[in-house]
Amino acid sequence: MNEKRFRLKGEQVSRFVYADNAATTPVSSAVIDAMMPCFTQDFGNPSSLHQAGRRAKDVLDSARASIASSLGCEPSEIYFTSCGTESDNWAIRGAASRMKKKGRTHIVTTKIEHHAVLHTCEALEREGYTVTYVGVDEYGRVDLNELRAAVSDKTALVSVMYANNEVGTIQPIREAAEIAHSVGAIMFTDAVQAVGAIEINLEELPVDMLSFSGHKLHAPKGIGALYIRRGLVIDNLIEGGGQEKRRRGGTENLPYIVGLAKALEIAVNKIKDLPRVEKMRDRLISELTKIPYSRLNGHPTERLPGNVNIGFEFIEGESMLLWLDISGICASTGSACSSASLDPSHVLLAMGVPHERAHGSLRLSISHDTTDEDIDYIIETLPPIIEKLRNMSPLWEEIVKKEAAKV
Ligand SMILES: *Cc1c(COP(=O)(O)O)cnc(C)c1O
């Protein structure tokens, strides 16, 4: 972020630290620059036959080619959608209805998927499909034995997310795909958190479909894509004109498609800089877990470079967020999508994290834009907030008394 300072209501000026990149990211200036000509010069409809249309079609083709080369697939395997949620819906619904015609009406997914996947699967259950929700271990890694036991020759689709949006755990996708393929099922992965954050090479990854979204990787909100392996046919979700080889109707959002391609190109170039992000992540983890009664949520090593998720006992995650916000730090309790409800996160509960710690969980998601000074600021700001909140808790009072009695 360029703007590191912002003005609170009065005169007071405080730091601004954006540590919620898993919810969304700012659009980078290089991405905006790449998009601008599409609003005025290359504004044509790629389906029009005249020169403005042809010009737009060229821009569309090169964006698709650029994305394909970033991910190691063919341009013809990339389909643009309106967002990650649409891609997830399309992959799951499209595969389910297609495979139903072959007598396969069973879907296997995990308990820790994003709601774009979970709620689609729940809707399909109401429409007569059966769904198995496979569990995860204490680190949030999918249980491969349970997955192996769940699939059968009735399984249409296996849907396992590449990396979890709340705790950052990276899944054994290759192994999951092998299990799916062993029974002839389609393998889909929601890679919205992974694409742009870690290296992904579809040439080597045996998945049939993979979804991603612009706004998680410094492109705008409202653009997504679905990779569909060549030769795989799924049913359409959005009917309309002949766009996207008649598989997804709607005039292409050319500026945002160009933005997505640029953002992905930048992300791929920055992969070599990931150790710096991981170092900042690990410093946050090691300093913040020094706070008593705290514990890292998620996997110690198989985790996204920018993800920190820590559970603090005797505290409400929401109160922590409010105090951090007052200090200019944007964080999250887990998932922006469930922030409207006070139920503990389904991901943490599936990992067996006790309710007390799930309620006091905090997610900090950093990016290449984060600086060491931002990390210092979080490390000095959070502990006094936790102390203040705990001092207001009757449960904490009892703990302090017990500890005092021990000495
Ligand atoms: C953000 C997110 C989505 C939804 O993507 P949108 O573009 O916001 O619709 C889906 N899956 C995961 C894992 C996400 O993090």
Coordinates of C-alpha atoms and ligand atoms in Angstrom, one line a residue:
M1 CA 0.0 0.0 0.0
N2 CA 1.3 3.5 -0.8
E3 CA -0.9 5.1 1.7
K4 CA 0.5 4.1 5.1
R5 CA -1.2 6.8 7.1
F6 CA -4.8 7.7 7.5
R7 CA -6.7 10.2 9.5
L8 CA -8.9 9.1 12.4
K9 CA -12.0 11.3 13.1
G10 CA -10.1 14.0 14.9
E11 CA -6.6 15.2 14.4
Q12 CA -5.0 11.9 15.4
V13 CA -3.0 10.3 12.6
S14 CA -2.3 6.6 12.9
R15 CA -0.6 4.0 10.8
F16 CA -2.6 2.0 8.3
V17 CA -1.7 -1.7 7.9
Y18 CA -3.8 -3.8 5.6
A19 CA -3.5 -7.4 6.7
D20 CA -6.6 -8.9 5.2
N21 CA -5.4 -9.9 1.7
A22 CA -7.2 -13.2 1.9
A23 CA -10.5 -11.2 1.8
T24 CA -9.5 -9.0 -1.0
T25 CA -6.4 -7.1 -2.3
P26 CA -5.9 -3.6 -3.6
V27 CA -5.6 -3.4 -7.4
S28 CA -1.9 -2.7 -8.3
S29 CA -1.1 0.4 -10.4
A30 CA 0.5 -1.8 -13.1
V31 CA -2.8 -3.6 -13.4
I32 CA -4.8 -0.4 -13.7
D33 CA -2.4 0.9 -16.4
A34 CA -2.9 -2.3 -18.3
M35 CA -6.6 -2.0 -18.1
M36 CA -7.1 1.6 -19.0
P37 CA -6.8 1.4 -22.8
C38 CA -9.7 -1.2 -22.8
F39 CA -12.1 1.4 -21.6
T40 CA -11.5 3.9 -24.4
Q41 CA -9.3 2.5 -27.3
D42 CA -9.9 -1.2 -27.2
F43 CA -13.5 -0.9 -26.1
G44 CA -15.0 -3.0 -28.9
N45 CA -17.1 -6.1 -28.5
P46 CA -14.8 -9.1 -29.3
S47 CA -17.7 -10.7 -31.2
S48 CA -18.1 -7.7 -33.6
L49 CA -16.8 -8.3 -37.0
H50 CA -15.6 -4.7 -37.6
Q51 CA -12.1 -3.4 -36.8
A52 CA -13.0 -2.3 -33.3
G53 CA -14.3 -5.8 -32.6
R54 CA -11.3 -7.4 -34.1
R55 CA -9.0 -5.2 -32.1
A56 CA -10.8 -6.2 -28.9
K57 CA -10.7 -9.9 -29.9
D58 CA -6.9 -9.6 -30.3
V59 CA -6.6 -8.1 -26.8
L60 CA -8.8 -10.9 -25.4
D61 CA -6.8 -13.6 -27.2
S62 CA -3.5 -12.3 -25.9
A63 CA -4.8 -12.0 -22.3
R64 CA -6.0 -15.6 -22.5
A65 CA -2.7 -16.7 -23.9
S66 CA -0.8 -14.8 -21.1
I67 CA -2.9 -16.5 -18.4
A68 CA -2.4 -19.9 -20.0
S69 CA 1.3 -19.4 -20.0
S70 CA 1.3 -18.2 -16.4
L71 CA -0.5 -21.4 -15.4
G72 CA 1.1 -23.9 -17.8
C73 CA -2.0 -24.8 -19.8
E74 CA -3.5 -24.1 -23.2
P75 CA -5.3 -20.9 -23.9
S76 CA -8.4 -22.9 -25.0
E77 CA -8.6 -24.4 -21.5
I78 CA -9.2 -21.0 -19.8
Y79 CA -12.8 -19.7 -19.5
F80 CA -13.6 -16.3 -18.1
T81 CA -16.4 -15.9 -15.5
S82 CA -17.6 -13.1 -13.2
C83 CA -15.9 -14.3 -10.0
G84 CA -14.5 -17.2 -8.1
T85 CA -18.0 -18.0 -6.8
E86 CA -19.3 -18.4 -10.3
S87 CA -16.4 -20.6 -11.3
D88 CA -17.0 -22.8 -8.3
N89 CA -20.7 -23.0 -9.0
W90 CA -20.1 -23.8 -12.7
A91 CA -17.5 -26.5 -12.1
I92 CA -19.6 -28.3 -9.5
R93 CA -23.1 -27.9 -11.1
G94 CA -21.7 -28.4 -14.6
A95 CA -19.9 -31.6 -13.7
A96 CA -22.7 -33.0 -11.5
S97 CA -25.5 -32.7 -14.1
R98 CA -23.2 -34.0 -16.9
M99 CA -22.2 -37.0 -14.9
K100 CA -25.7 -37.7 -13.8
K101 CA -26.4 -38.8 -17.4
K102 CA -23.8 -41.5 -16.8
G103 CA -25.6 -42.6 -13.6
R104 CA -23.1 -40.9 -11.3
T105 CA -24.9 -38.8 -8.7
H106 CA -22.4 -38.7 -5.8
I107 CA -20.2 -35.8 -5.0
V108 CA -17.2 -35.8 -2.6
T109 CA -15.9 -32.6 -1.0
T110 CA -14.4 -31.5 2.3
K111 CA -15.7 -29.9 5.4
I112 CA -13.4 -26.9 5.1
E113 CA -14.4 -25.6 1.6
H114 CA -15.4 -22.0 0.9
H115 CA -19.1 -21.4 1.1
A116 CA -19.1 -21.0 -2.7
V117 CA -18.4 -24.8 -2.8
L118 CA -20.2 -25.9 0.4
H119 CA -23.5 -24.1 -0.3
T120 CA -23.5 -25.3 -4.0
C121 CA -23.1 -28.9 -2.7
E122 CA -25.8 -28.4 -0.2
A123 CA -28.1 -27.1 -2.9
L124 CA -27.3 -30.2 -5.0
E125 CA -28.3 -32.4 -2.1
R126 CA -31.7 -30.8 -2.0
E127 CA -31.9 -31.5 -5.8
G128 CA -31.3 -35.2 -5.2
Y129 CA -27.5 -35.7 -5.3
T130 CA -25.7 -37.3 -2.5
V131 CA -22.7 -35.5 -1.0
T132 CA -19.9 -36.8 1.3
Y133 CA -18.1 -34.1 3.3
V134 CA -14.7 -35.5 4.1
G135 CA -12.9 -34.4 7.3
V136 CA -9.5 -32.9 8.0
D137 CA -6.8 -33.4 10.5
E138 CA -5.9 -31.0 13.3
Y139 CA -3.8 -29.0 10.8
G140 CA -6.6 -28.7 8.3
R141 CA -5.2 -31.3 5.8
V142 CA -7.8 -33.4 4.1
D143 CA -7.9 -37.0 5.4
L144 CA -6.8 -39.0 2.3
N145 CA -7.9 -42.4 3.8
E146 CA -11.4 -41.0 4.4
L147 CA -11.4 -39.6 0.9
R148 CA -10.3 -43.0 -0.5
A149 CA -13.1 -44.7 1.4
A150 CA -15.7 -42.1 0.3
V151 CA -15.3 -42.4 -3.5
S152 CA -16.9 -45.1 -5.6
D153 CA -18.0 -45.8 -9.2
K154 CA -21.1 -43.6 -8.4
T155 CA -18.9 -40.6 -7.7
A156 CA -19.2 -37.8 -10.3
L157 CA -16.9 -35.2 -8.8
V158 CA -14.3 -34.8 -6.2
S159 CA -13.9 -31.1 -5.1
V160 CA -11.0 -30.3 -2.8
M161 CA -9.8 -26.7 -2.3
Y162 CA -6.1 -26.0 -3.1
A163 CA -5.5 -23.9 -0.1
N164 CA -7.8 -22.9 2.7
N165 CA -8.8 -19.2 2.9
E166 CA -9.0 -19.1 6.7
V167 CA -6.1 -21.1 8.0
G168 CA -4.0 -21.2 4.9
T169 CA -3.4 -25.0 4.8
I170 CA -2.3 -26.3 1.4
Q171 CA -3.9 -29.5 0.5
P172 CA -2.5 -32.7 -1.0
I173 CA -4.2 -32.0 -4.3
R174 CA -2.1 -34.4 -6.4
E175 CA -3.0 -37.3 -4.1
A176 CA -6.7 -36.3 -4.0
A177 CA -6.8 -36.1 -7.8
E178 CA -5.3 -39.6 -8.0
I179 CA -8.0 -40.9 -5.7
A180 CA -10.7 -39.2 -7.8
H181 CA -9.3 -40.6 -11.0
S182 CA -9.0 -44.1 -9.6
V183 CA -12.8 -44.3 -9.7
G184 CA -13.3 -42.3 -12.9
A185 CA -14.5 -39.2 -11.2
I186 CA -13.7 -35.6 -12.2
M187 CA -11.3 -33.7 -10.0
F188 CA -12.0 -30.0 -9.3
T189 CA -10.0 -27.7 -7.1
D190 CA -11.0 -24.2 -5.8
A191 CA -7.6 -22.5 -6.2
V192 CA -8.8 -19.0 -5.5
Q193 CA -6.4 -18.6 -2.6
A194 CA -3.6 -20.4 -4.3
V195 CA -3.3 -18.9 -7.7
G196 CA -1.0 -15.9 -7.5
A197 CA 0.1 -16.9 -4.0
I198 CA 2.1 -20.0 -4.8
E199 CA 3.5 -21.7 -7.9
I200 CA 0.9 -23.6 -9.9
N201 CA 1.8 -25.6 -13.0
L202 CA -1.2 -27.2 -14.7
E203 CA 1.1 -29.2 -16.9
E204 CA 2.1 -31.3 -13.9
L205 CA -1.0 -31.0 -11.8
P206 CA -3.5 -33.8 -12.5
V207 CA -6.7 -31.8 -11.9
D208 CA -9.5 -31.5 -14.5
M209 CA -10.8 -28.1 -13.4
L210 CA -9.4 -25.3 -11.3
S211 CA -11.0 -22.0 -10.3
F212 CA -9.4 -18.6 -9.5
S213 CA -10.5 -15.0 -9.0
G214 CA -9.0 -11.6 -9.8
H215 CA -9.5 -9.7 -6.6
K216 CA -7.5 -12.1 -4.5
L217 CA -4.4 -11.4 -6.6
H218 CA -4.4 -7.6 -7.1
A219 CA -6.8 -7.5 -10.1
P220 CA -10.3 -6.1 -9.7
K221 CA -13.4 -7.7 -8.1
G222 CA -15.8 -9.2 -10.5
I223 CA -13.5 -11.2 -12.7
G224 CA -12.8 -14.9 -12.3
A225 CA -11.8 -17.9 -14.5
L226 CA -12.2 -21.6 -14.7
Y227 CA -9.6 -23.9 -16.2
I228 CA -11.3 -26.9 -17.9
R229 CA -8.9 -29.5 -19.1
R230 CA -9.1 -30.1 -22.9
G231 CA -11.6 -32.8 -23.7
L232 CA -13.6 -32.5 -20.6
V233 CA -17.2 -31.5 -21.2
I234 CA -19.4 -30.1 -18.4
D235 CA -22.9 -28.6 -18.7
N236 CA -23.2 -24.8 -19.0
L237 CA -24.2 -22.6 -16.0
I238 CA -24.8 -19.4 -17.9
E239 CA -26.6 -19.7 -21.2
G240 CA -26.3 -16.8 -23.7
G241 CA -24.4 -15.9 -26.8
G242 CA -21.5 -17.7 -28.3
Q243 CA -18.8 -16.4 -26.1
E244 CA -16.2 -18.6 -24.5
K245 CA -16.8 -21.3 -27.1
R246 CA -20.5 -21.3 -26.3
R247 CA -19.8 -22.5 -22.8
R248 CA -20.3 -19.2 -20.9
G249 CA -22.5 -16.6 -22.3
G250 CA -22.1 -12.8 -21.7
T251 CA -20.0 -10.2 -23.4
E252 CA -16.4 -10.6 -22.2
N253 CA -15.3 -8.1 -19.5
L254 CA -12.3 -7.1 -21.5
P255 CA -10.7 -4.5 -19.1
Y256 CA -10.9 -6.9 -16.1
I257 CA -9.7 -9.9 -18.2
V258 CA -6.7 -7.8 -19.2
G259 CA -6.2 -6.8 -15.5
L260 CA -6.4 -10.5 -14.4
A261 CA -3.7 -11.5 -17.0
K262 CA -1.5 -8.6 -15.9
A263 CA -1.9 -9.4 -12.2
L264 CA -1.1 -13.1 -12.7
E265 CA 1.9 -12.2 -14.8
I266 CA 3.2 -10.0 -11.9
A267 CA 2.4 -12.6 -9.3
V268 CA 4.3 -15.3 -11.2
N269 CA 7.3 -13.0 -11.5
K270 CA 7.1 -12.3 -7.7
I271 CA 7.2 -16.0 -6.8
K272 CA 11.0 -15.7 -6.2
D273 CA 10.2 -13.1 -3.6
L274 CA 8.0 -15.4 -1.6
P275 CA 10.7 -16.3 1.0
R276 CA 10.6 -12.6 2.1
V277 CA 6.8 -12.9 2.6
E278 CA 7.2 -16.2 4.4
K279 CA 9.8 -14.7 6.7
M280 CA 7.4 -11.9 7.7
R281 CA 4.7 -14.5 8.2
D282 CA 6.9 -16.6 10.4
R283 CA 8.0 -13.6 12.5
L284 CA 4.4 -12.8 13.2
I285 CA 3.7 -16.4 14.1
S286 CA 6.7 -16.8 16.4
E287 CA 6.1 -13.4 18.2
L288 CA 2.4 -13.6 18.5
T289 CA 2.3 -17.2 19.8
K290 CA 4.5 -16.0 22.7
I291 CA 1.3 -14.5 24.1
P292 CA 0.1 -17.0 26.8
Y293 CA -2.8 -19.3 25.9
S294 CA -2.4 -18.8 22.2
R295 CA -1.9 -21.4 19.4
L296 CA -1.3 -21.4 15.7
N297 CA -4.3 -22.6 13.6
G298 CA -3.4 -24.5 10.5
H299 CA -0.3 -26.3 9.3
P300 CA 3.1 -25.2 10.5
T301 CA 4.8 -25.6 7.1
E302 CA 2.2 -26.5 4.4
R303 CA 0.6 -23.1 4.6
L304 CA 0.1 -20.1 2.3
P305 CA 3.1 -17.7 2.4
G306 CA 0.8 -14.8 3.6
N307 CA -1.4 -16.6 6.1
V308 CA -1.2 -16.2 9.8
N309 CA -4.1 -17.6 11.9
I310 CA -3.8 -17.7 15.7
G311 CA -6.4 -18.7 18.3
F312 CA -6.3 -16.7 21.6
E313 CA -8.2 -18.2 24.5
F314 CA -10.4 -16.1 26.9
I315 CA -11.1 -13.5 24.2
E316 CA -13.7 -12.7 21.4
G317 CA -12.2 -12.4 18.0
E318 CA -14.6 -9.6 17.1
S319 CA -13.4 -7.4 20.0
M320 CA -9.8 -7.9 18.9
L321 CA -10.8 -6.8 15.4
L322 CA -12.4 -3.7 16.6
W323 CA -9.4 -2.6 18.7
L324 CA -7.0 -3.5 15.9
D325 CA -9.2 -1.4 13.6
I326 CA -8.9 1.6 15.9
S327 CA -5.2 1.2 15.7
G328 CA -5.3 1.2 11.9
I329 CA -4.8 -2.6 11.4
C330 CA -7.3 -4.4 9.1
A331 CA -7.5 -8.1 10.0
S332 CA -10.2 -10.7 10.1
T333 CA -11.6 -13.5 12.3
G334 CA -11.4 -16.0 9.5
S335 CA -13.8 -15.5 6.7
A336 CA -15.3 -12.3 5.6
C337 CA -18.3 -14.2 4.4
S338 CA -19.3 -15.6 7.8
S339 CA -18.6 -12.3 9.7
A340 CA -22.4 -11.6 9.7
S341 CA -22.9 -14.6 12.0
L342 CA -21.3 -15.3 15.4
D343 CA -21.0 -19.0 14.9
P344 CA -17.4 -20.2 15.1
S345 CA -15.8 -21.0 11.8
H346 CA -16.7 -24.3 10.2
V347 CA -13.1 -24.7 9.2
L348 CA -11.7 -24.4 12.8
L349 CA -14.5 -26.7 14.1
A350 CA -13.7 -29.3 11.5
M351 CA -10.1 -29.2 12.6
G352 CA -11.2 -30.0 16.1
V353 CA -10.2 -26.6 17.5
P354 CA -12.2 -26.2 20.8
H355 CA -14.9 -23.5 20.7
E356 CA -13.0 -21.3 23.2
R357 CA -10.1 -20.9 20.9
A358 CA -12.1 -20.9 17.7
H359 CA -14.0 -17.9 19.1
G360 CA -10.8 -16.0 19.8
S361 CA -9.1 -16.7 16.4
L362 CA -7.5 -14.0 14.4
R363 CA -6.4 -14.1 10.7
L364 CA -3.7 -11.8 9.4
S365 CA -3.1 -12.2 5.7
I366 CA -0.1 -10.3 4.4
S367 CA 1.2 -9.8 0.8
H368 CA 4.2 -8.6 -1.1
D369 CA 3.2 -5.1 -0.2
T370 CA 3.6 -5.7 3.5
T371 CA 6.7 -4.3 5.0
D372 CA 8.8 -5.2 8.1
E373 CA 7.6 -2.0 9.7
D374 CA 4.0 -3.2 9.3
I375 CA 5.0 -6.5 11.0
D376 CA 6.7 -4.6 13.8
Y377 CA 3.6 -2.5 14.3
I378 CA 1.3 -5.5 14.5
I379 CA 3.7 -7.2 17.0
E380 CA 3.7 -4.1 19.2
T381 CA 0.0 -3.3 18.9
L382 CA -1.7 -6.7 19.5
P383 CA -0.4 -7.9 22.9
P384 CA -1.7 -4.9 24.9
I385 CA -5.1 -5.3 23.2
I386 CA -5.2 -8.9 24.2
E387 CA -4.2 -8.1 27.7
K388 CA -6.8 -5.3 28.0
L389 CA -9.6 -7.6 26.7
R390 CA -8.6 -10.5 28.9
N391 CA -8.6 -8.3 32.0
M392 CA -12.2 -7.7 31.2
S393 CA -13.0 -11.4 31.2
P394 CA -14.2 -13.2 34.3
L395 CA -12.8 -16.4 33.0
W396 CA -9.4 -14.9 32.7
E397 CA -9.6 -13.6 36.3
E398 CA -10.0 -17.2 37.4
I399 CA -7.0 -18.4 35.4
V400 CA -4.9 -15.6 36.9
K401 CA -6.0 -16.7 40.4
K402 CA -5.2 -20.3 39.7
E403 CA -1.8 -19.5 38.3
A404 CA -1.1 -17.3 41.4
A405 CA -2.0 -20.2 43.7
K406 CA 0.5 -22.5 41.8
V407 CA 3.5 -20.3 42.6
Ligands
LIG1 C1 -12.7 -15.5 -2.2 C2 -12.9 -17.0 -2.4 C3 -13.9 -17.4 -3.2 C4 -14.9 -16.5 -3.9 O1 -14.3 -15.7 -4.9 P1 -15.1 -14.4 -5.4 O2 -14.4 -13.9 -6.5 O3 -15.1 -13.5 -4.2 O4 -16.5 -14.8 -5.7 C5 -14.0 -18.8 -3.4 N1 -13.1 -19.6 -2.8 C6 -12.1 -19.2 -2.0 C7 -11.2 -20.2 -1.4 C8 -12.0 -17.9 -1.7 O5 -11.0 -17.5 -0.9

